[in-house]
CSV table of C-alpha atoms in Angstrom, one decimal:
chain,number,residue,atom,x,y,z
A,1,MET,CA,-41.3,44.6,35.6
A,2,ASP,CA,-44.5,43.1,33.9
A,3,ARG,CA,-43.9,45.3,30.8
A,4,ALA,CA,-40.2,44.2,30.6
A,5,SER,CA,-41.3,40.6,30.8
A,6,ASP,CA,-43.9,41.0,28.1
A,7,ALA,CA,-41.2,42.7,25.9
A,8,ALA,CA,-38.9,39.8,26.3
A,9,GLU,CA,-41.6,37.3,25.6
A,10,GLU,CA,-42.6,39.2,22.5
A,11,ALA,CA,-39.0,39.2,21.4
A,12,ALA,CA,-38.6,35.5,22.1
A,13,ASP,CA,-41.7,34.8,20.0
A,14,SER,CA,-40.7,36.9,17.0
A,15,LYS,CA,-40.2,35.2,13.6
A,16,GLY,CA,-36.7,36.8,13.2
A,17,PHE,CA,-35.6,35.4,16.5
A,18,GLU,CA,-37.0,31.9,15.8
A,19,LEU,CA,-35.2,31.9,12.4
A,20,ALA,CA,-31.9,32.8,14.1
A,21,ALA,CA,-32.5,30.1,16.7
A,22,ARG,CA,-33.2,27.6,14.1
A,23,ALA,CA,-29.8,28.4,12.5
A,24,GLY,CA,-28.3,27.0,15.8
A,25,TYR,CA,-29.5,23.4,14.8
A,26,VAL,CA,-27.8,23.9,11.4
A,27,ALA,CA,-24.6,25.0,13.2
A,28,ALA,CA,-24.8,21.8,15.5
A,29,GLY,CA,-25.5,19.7,12.4
A,30,ILE,CA,-22.4,20.9,10.6
A,31,LEU,CA,-20.3,20.4,13.7
A,32,HIS,CA,-21.5,16.7,14.1
A,33,VAL,CA,-20.9,16.0,10.4
A,34,VAL,CA,-17.3,17.2,10.6
A,35,ILE,CA,-16.7,15.5,13.9
A,36,GLY,CA,-18.0,12.4,12.2
A,37,VAL,CA,-15.7,12.9,9.2
A,38,ILE,CA,-12.7,13.3,11.4
A,39,ALA,CA,-13.8,10.1,13.4
A,40,LEU,CA,-14.1,8.1,10.3
A,41,GLY,CA,-10.5,9.3,9.3
A,42,LEU,CA,-9.4,8.0,12.8
A,43,ALA,CA,-11.0,4.7,12.2
A,44,ALA,CA,-8.9,4.5,8.8
A,45,GLY,CA,-5.8,5.2,10.6
A,46,GLY,CA,-5.6,8.9,10.2
A,47,SER,CA,-5.0,11.7,12.7
A,48,GLY,CA,-7.0,14.5,14.0
A,49,SER,CA,-9.2,15.7,17.0
A,50,ALA,CA,-12.5,14.4,16.8
A,51,ASP,CA,-14.2,16.9,19.1
A,52,GLN,CA,-15.6,20.4,19.0
A,53,SER,CA,-12.3,22.2,18.8
A,54,GLY,CA,-10.9,19.9,16.1
A,55,ALA,CA,-13.9,20.2,14.0
A,56,ILE,CA,-14.2,23.9,14.4
A,57,GLY,CA,-10.6,24.3,13.6
A,58,GLN,CA,-11.1,22.5,10.4
A,59,LEU,CA,-14.1,24.7,9.4
A,60,ALA,CA,-11.9,27.8,10.3
A,61,GLY,CA,-9.3,26.7,7.7
A,62,SER,CA,-11.8,26.0,4.9
A,63,PRO,CA,-12.7,28.5,2.0
A,64,GLY,CA,-15.3,31.0,3.6
A,65,GLY,CA,-14.6,29.5,7.1
A,66,THR,CA,-14.6,32.8,9.0
A,67,ALA,CA,-18.1,33.7,7.7
A,68,LEU,CA,-19.4,30.3,8.4
A,69,LEU,CA,-18.0,30.4,12.0
A,70,TRP,CA,-19.8,33.5,12.5
A,71,PHE,CA,-23.1,32.1,11.1
A,72,CYS,CA,-22.6,29.2,13.5
A,73,PHE,CA,-21.7,31.5,16.4
A,74,LEU,CA,-24.8,33.7,16.0
A,75,GLY,CA,-27.1,30.7,15.6
A,76,CYS,CA,-25.9,28.9,18.6
A,77,ILE,CA,-26.2,31.9,20.8
A,78,ALA,CA,-29.6,32.6,19.5
A,79,LEU,CA,-30.6,29.0,20.3
A,80,ALA,CA,-29.1,29.3,23.7
A,81,LEU,CA,-31.2,32.4,24.4
A,82,PHE,CA,-34.2,30.7,23.0
A,83,PHE,CA,-33.8,27.7,25.6
A,84,LEU,CA,-33.0,30.5,28.3
A,85,SER,CA,-36.5,32.1,27.4
A,86,GLU,CA,-38.2,28.7,27.5
A,87,ILE,CA,-37.3,28.4,31.2
A,88,PHE,CA,-39.5,31.4,32.0
A,89,PHE,CA,-42.1,31.4,29.2
A,90,GLY,CA,-42.2,28.0,27.9
A,91,VAL,CA,-43.3,26.2,31.2
A,92,ARG,CA,-46.4,28.3,32.2
A,93,ALA,CA,-48.7,25.4,31.3
A,94,LEU,CA,-46.9,22.9,33.5
A,95,SER,CA,-46.7,22.5,37.1
A,96,GLY,CA,-44.9,20.6,39.8
A,97,LYS,CA,-42.2,18.1,38.9
A,98,GLU,CA,-43.1,18.4,35.2
A,99,LYS,CA,-42.4,22.0,35.3
A,100,LEU,CA,-39.0,21.6,37.2
A,101,THR,CA,-37.9,18.9,34.6
A,102,ALA,CA,-38.7,21.0,31.7
A,103,ARG,CA,-36.7,24.0,33.3
A,104,ALA,CA,-33.8,21.8,33.9
A,105,LYS,CA,-33.8,20.4,30.3
A,106,ASN,CA,-34.1,23.9,28.8
A,107,GLY,CA,-31.4,25.2,31.2
A,108,GLY,CA,-29.0,22.4,30.3
A,109,GLN,CA,-29.5,22.9,26.6
A,110,ALA,CA,-29.0,26.7,27.0
A,111,VAL,CA,-25.6,26.0,28.5
A,112,VAL,CA,-24.8,23.4,25.9
A,113,TYR,CA,-25.4,25.8,23.0
A,114,ALA,CA,-23.8,28.8,24.6
A,115,VAL,CA,-20.6,26.7,25.2
A,116,ILE,CA,-20.6,25.6,21.5
A,117,GLY,CA,-21.4,29.2,20.4
A,118,ALA,CA,-18.5,30.6,22.5
A,119,THR,CA,-16.1,28.0,20.9
A,120,PHE,CA,-17.4,29.1,17.5
A,121,GLY,CA,-16.9,32.8,18.4
A,122,GLN,CA,-13.4,32.0,19.8
A,123,PHE,CA,-12.2,30.5,16.5
A,124,ALA,CA,-14.0,33.2,14.4
A,125,LEU,CA,-11.9,35.9,16.3
A,126,GLY,CA,-8.7,34.0,15.3
A,127,GLY,CA,-8.2,32.2,18.6
A,128,SER,CA,-8.1,28.4,19.2
A,129,SER,CA,-8.5,25.8,22.0
A,130,ASP,CA,-7.8,22.3,22.7
A,131,SER,CA,-10.9,20.4,24.1
A,132,SER,CA,-8.9,17.3,25.1
A,133,SER,CA,-6.2,19.3,27.1
A,134,SER,CA,-8.9,21.5,28.7
A,135,SER,CA,-10.8,18.5,29.8
A,136,SER,CA,-7.8,16.9,31.3
A,137,SER,CA,-6.6,20.0,33.0
A,138,LEU,CA,-10.0,20.6,34.5
A,139,SER,CA,-10.2,17.0,35.7
A,140,ALA,CA,-6.7,17.3,37.4
A,141,THR,CA,-7.9,20.6,39.2
A,142,LEU,CA,-11.0,18.9,40.4
A,143,MET,CA,-9.2,15.7,41.6
A,144,ALA,CA,-7.0,17.9,43.7
A,145,GLN,CA,-9.9,19.3,45.7
A,146,PRO,CA,-11.8,17.4,48.3
A,147,ALA,CA,-15.2,17.9,46.7
A,148,GLY,CA,-13.8,17.8,43.3
A,149,VAL,CA,-13.7,13.9,43.0
A,150,ALA,CA,-17.4,13.9,43.9
A,151,LEU,CA,-18.2,16.4,41.5
A,152,LEU,CA,-16.3,14.7,38.6
A,153,PHE,CA,-17.9,11.3,39.5
A,154,ALA,CA,-21.3,13.0,39.3
A,155,VAL,CA,-20.4,14.4,36.0
A,156,GLY,CA,-19.5,11.0,34.7
A,157,VAL,CA,-22.7,9.6,35.8
A,158,GLY,CA,-24.6,12.5,34.4
A,159,VAL,CA,-22.8,11.9,31.0
A,160,LEU,CA,-23.7,8.3,31.2
A,161,VAL,CA,-27.3,9.2,31.9
A,162,VAL,CA,-27.5,11.5,29.0
A,163,GLY,CA,-25.9,9.0,26.8
A,164,GLY,CA,-28.5,6.5,27.8
A,165,TYR,CA,-31.3,8.9,27.2
A,166,PHE,CA,-30.0,9.4,23.6
A,167,ILE,CA,-29.9,5.8,22.9
A,168,TYR,CA,-33.4,5.5,24.4
A,169,SER,CA,-34.7,8.4,22.2
A,170,GLY,CA,-33.3,6.9,19.2
A,171,ALA,CA,-34.5,3.4,19.6
A,172,THR,CA,-38.0,4.4,20.5
A,173,ARG,CA,-38.0,7.2,18.0
A,174,ARG,CA,-39.0,9.6,20.9
A,175,PHE,CA,-37.3,12.5,19.1
A,176,ARG,CA,-40.2,12.6,16.6
A,177,ARG,CA,-42.3,14.2,19.4
A,178,LYS,CA,-40.2,17.4,19.0
A,179,LEU,CA,-40.8,17.6,15.2
A,180,SER,CA,-43.9,19.2,13.5
A,181,GLY,CA,-45.0,18.9,9.9
A,182,LEU,CA,-42.7,16.1,9.1
A,183,PRO,CA,-43.8,14.8,5.6
A,184,THR,CA,-45.1,11.4,5.2
A,185,GLY,CA,-43.6,8.8,2.8
A,186,GLY,CA,-40.1,8.7,1.8
A,187,ILE,CA,-38.8,12.0,3.2
A,188,GLY,CA,-40.3,11.4,6.7
A,189,THR,CA,-39.0,7.8,6.7
A,190,ALA,CA,-35.4,9.0,5.7
A,191,VAL,CA,-35.5,11.6,8.4
A,192,THR,CA,-36.6,9.1,11.1
A,193,ALA,CA,-33.9,6.8,9.9
A,194,LEU,CA,-31.2,9.5,10.4
A,195,GLY,CA,-32.5,10.4,13.8
A,196,THR,CA,-32.7,6.9,14.9
A,197,VAL,CA,-29.2,6.0,13.9
A,198,GLY,CA,-27.7,9.5,14.9
A,199,TYR,CA,-29.2,9.5,18.4
A,200,VAL,CA,-28.1,5.9,19.2
A,201,ALA,CA,-24.6,6.8,17.8
A,202,LYS,CA,-24.3,9.9,19.8
A,203,GLY,CA,-25.7,8.2,22.9
A,204,PHE,CA,-23.0,5.3,22.5
A,205,ALA,CA,-20.2,8.0,22.1
A,206,LEU,CA,-21.3,9.8,25.2
A,207,GLY,CA,-21.5,6.5,27.1
A,208,VAL,CA,-18.0,5.8,26.2
A,209,LEU,CA,-17.1,9.5,27.3
A,210,GLY,CA,-18.9,8.9,30.7
A,211,VAL,CA,-17.2,5.6,31.3
A,212,LEU,CA,-13.8,7.3,30.8
A,213,ILE,CA,-14.6,10.1,33.1
A,214,LEU,CA,-15.5,7.5,35.9
A,215,VAL,CA,-12.5,5.6,35.3
A,216,ALA,CA,-10.2,8.6,35.4
A,217,THR,CA,-11.9,9.7,38.7
A,218,VAL,CA,-11.8,6.2,40.4
A,219,THR,CA,-8.1,5.7,39.4
A,220,ASN,CA,-7.2,9.4,40.0
A,221,ASN,CA,-5.7,9.6,36.6
A,222,PRO,CA,-6.7,12.9,34.9
A,223,GLU,CA,-4.9,12.0,31.7
A,224,GLN,CA,-7.7,9.5,30.9
A,225,SER,CA,-10.2,12.2,30.9
A,226,THR,CA,-9.6,13.8,27.4
A,227,GLY,CA,-13.1,14.5,26.3
A,228,LEU,CA,-14.9,13.2,23.2
A,229,ASP,CA,-11.8,12.9,21.2
A,230,GLY,CA,-10.2,10.7,23.8
A,231,ALA,CA,-13.3,8.6,24.1
A,232,LEU,CA,-13.4,7.9,20.4
A,233,LYS,CA,-9.6,7.1,20.2
A,234,SER,CA,-10.1,4.8,23.3
A,235,LEU,CA,-12.9,3.1,21.4
A,236,ARG,CA,-10.6,2.6,18.5
A,237,ASP,CA,-8.1,0.9,20.6
A,238,GLN,CA,-10.5,-1.8,21.7
A,239,PRO,CA,-10.9,-5.3,19.9
A,240,PHE,CA,-12.9,-4.6,16.8
A,241,GLY,CA,-12.5,-0.9,17.7
A,242,THR,CA,-11.9,0.4,14.3
A,243,TRP,CA,-15.2,-1.1,13.0
A,244,LEU,CA,-17.0,0.2,16.1
A,245,LEU,CA,-15.5,3.8,15.7
A,246,GLY,CA,-16.4,3.6,11.9
A,247,ALA,CA,-20.0,3.0,12.8
A,248,VAL,CA,-20.2,5.5,15.3
A,249,ALA,CA,-18.5,8.1,13.1
A,250,LEU,CA,-21.2,7.3,10.3
A,251,GLY,CA,-23.9,7.6,13.1
A,252,LEU,CA,-22.4,11.0,14.1
A,253,MET,CA,-22.6,12.2,10.5
A,254,ALA,CA,-26.3,10.9,10.3
A,255,TYR,CA,-27.1,12.9,13.4
A,256,GLY,CA,-25.5,16.0,11.9
A,257,VAL,CA,-27.6,15.8,8.8
A,258,PHE,CA,-30.6,15.1,11.0
A,259,MET,CA,-30.0,18.3,13.1
A,260,VAL,CA,-29.9,20.3,9.9
A,261,VAL,CA,-33.2,18.8,8.8
A,262,ARG,CA,-34.5,19.3,12.4
A,263,SER,CA,-33.9,23.0,12.0
A,264,LYS,CA,-36.9,23.1,9.7
A,265,TYR,CA,-39.3,20.8,11.6
A,266,GLN,CA,-38.3,21.4,15.1
A,267,ARG,CA,-41.4,22.7,17.5
A,268,MET,CA,-40.6,26.0,18.8
């Protein structure tokens, strides 16, 4: 058992695996840039789905799209495996509550990147999906169950908390703690600015999503729970919504560029 554990840790620490995992940040960056572009189009009166499925669908239809989708798939899966390995090997110096918190964060990120990777893989194989319809359908299923409403409410609160954490991380520049070797001067300032704007914008978008989930749960209306695309379109329909959506769209694009840069400087 110890030999297998040592082999797994050695593989997780290998340079090749690290490079593959860093590619996952590039994939996430590309995804956020495209979502931001779609959201900006929505703010200008256009159409489209400003979520994972809509963005990946656009990438699939672009020149060289299939190759790009496979690159993103492999990167996201490698990054998910990296966070999975961190649950076991990356918390040895920690103890107590700090250790449990670190494991929970790594586990959450492993799930997030595994889901994103699976979506990339689905489209790379010629399939498709609709995030908005899936979110609404899942919400309807949960609302029909006794414990489902409580679970959905907890998810809404959880999304709100994550959104708040993103805003906090951006406003306080806490995200810089995860970076190593970031140059000083203009480059460092630019990366910090991208991260600040990007984290706050993503946090705001997640906050709107969390509110919609809670509203859908309280009113027993699953059609209001339509994922990120529904959240951004709901934002557009508010007073000054087009301006707010435009700002969030630019922020998501900034976050995407930051994620690409993060692939180089992330502590791993």
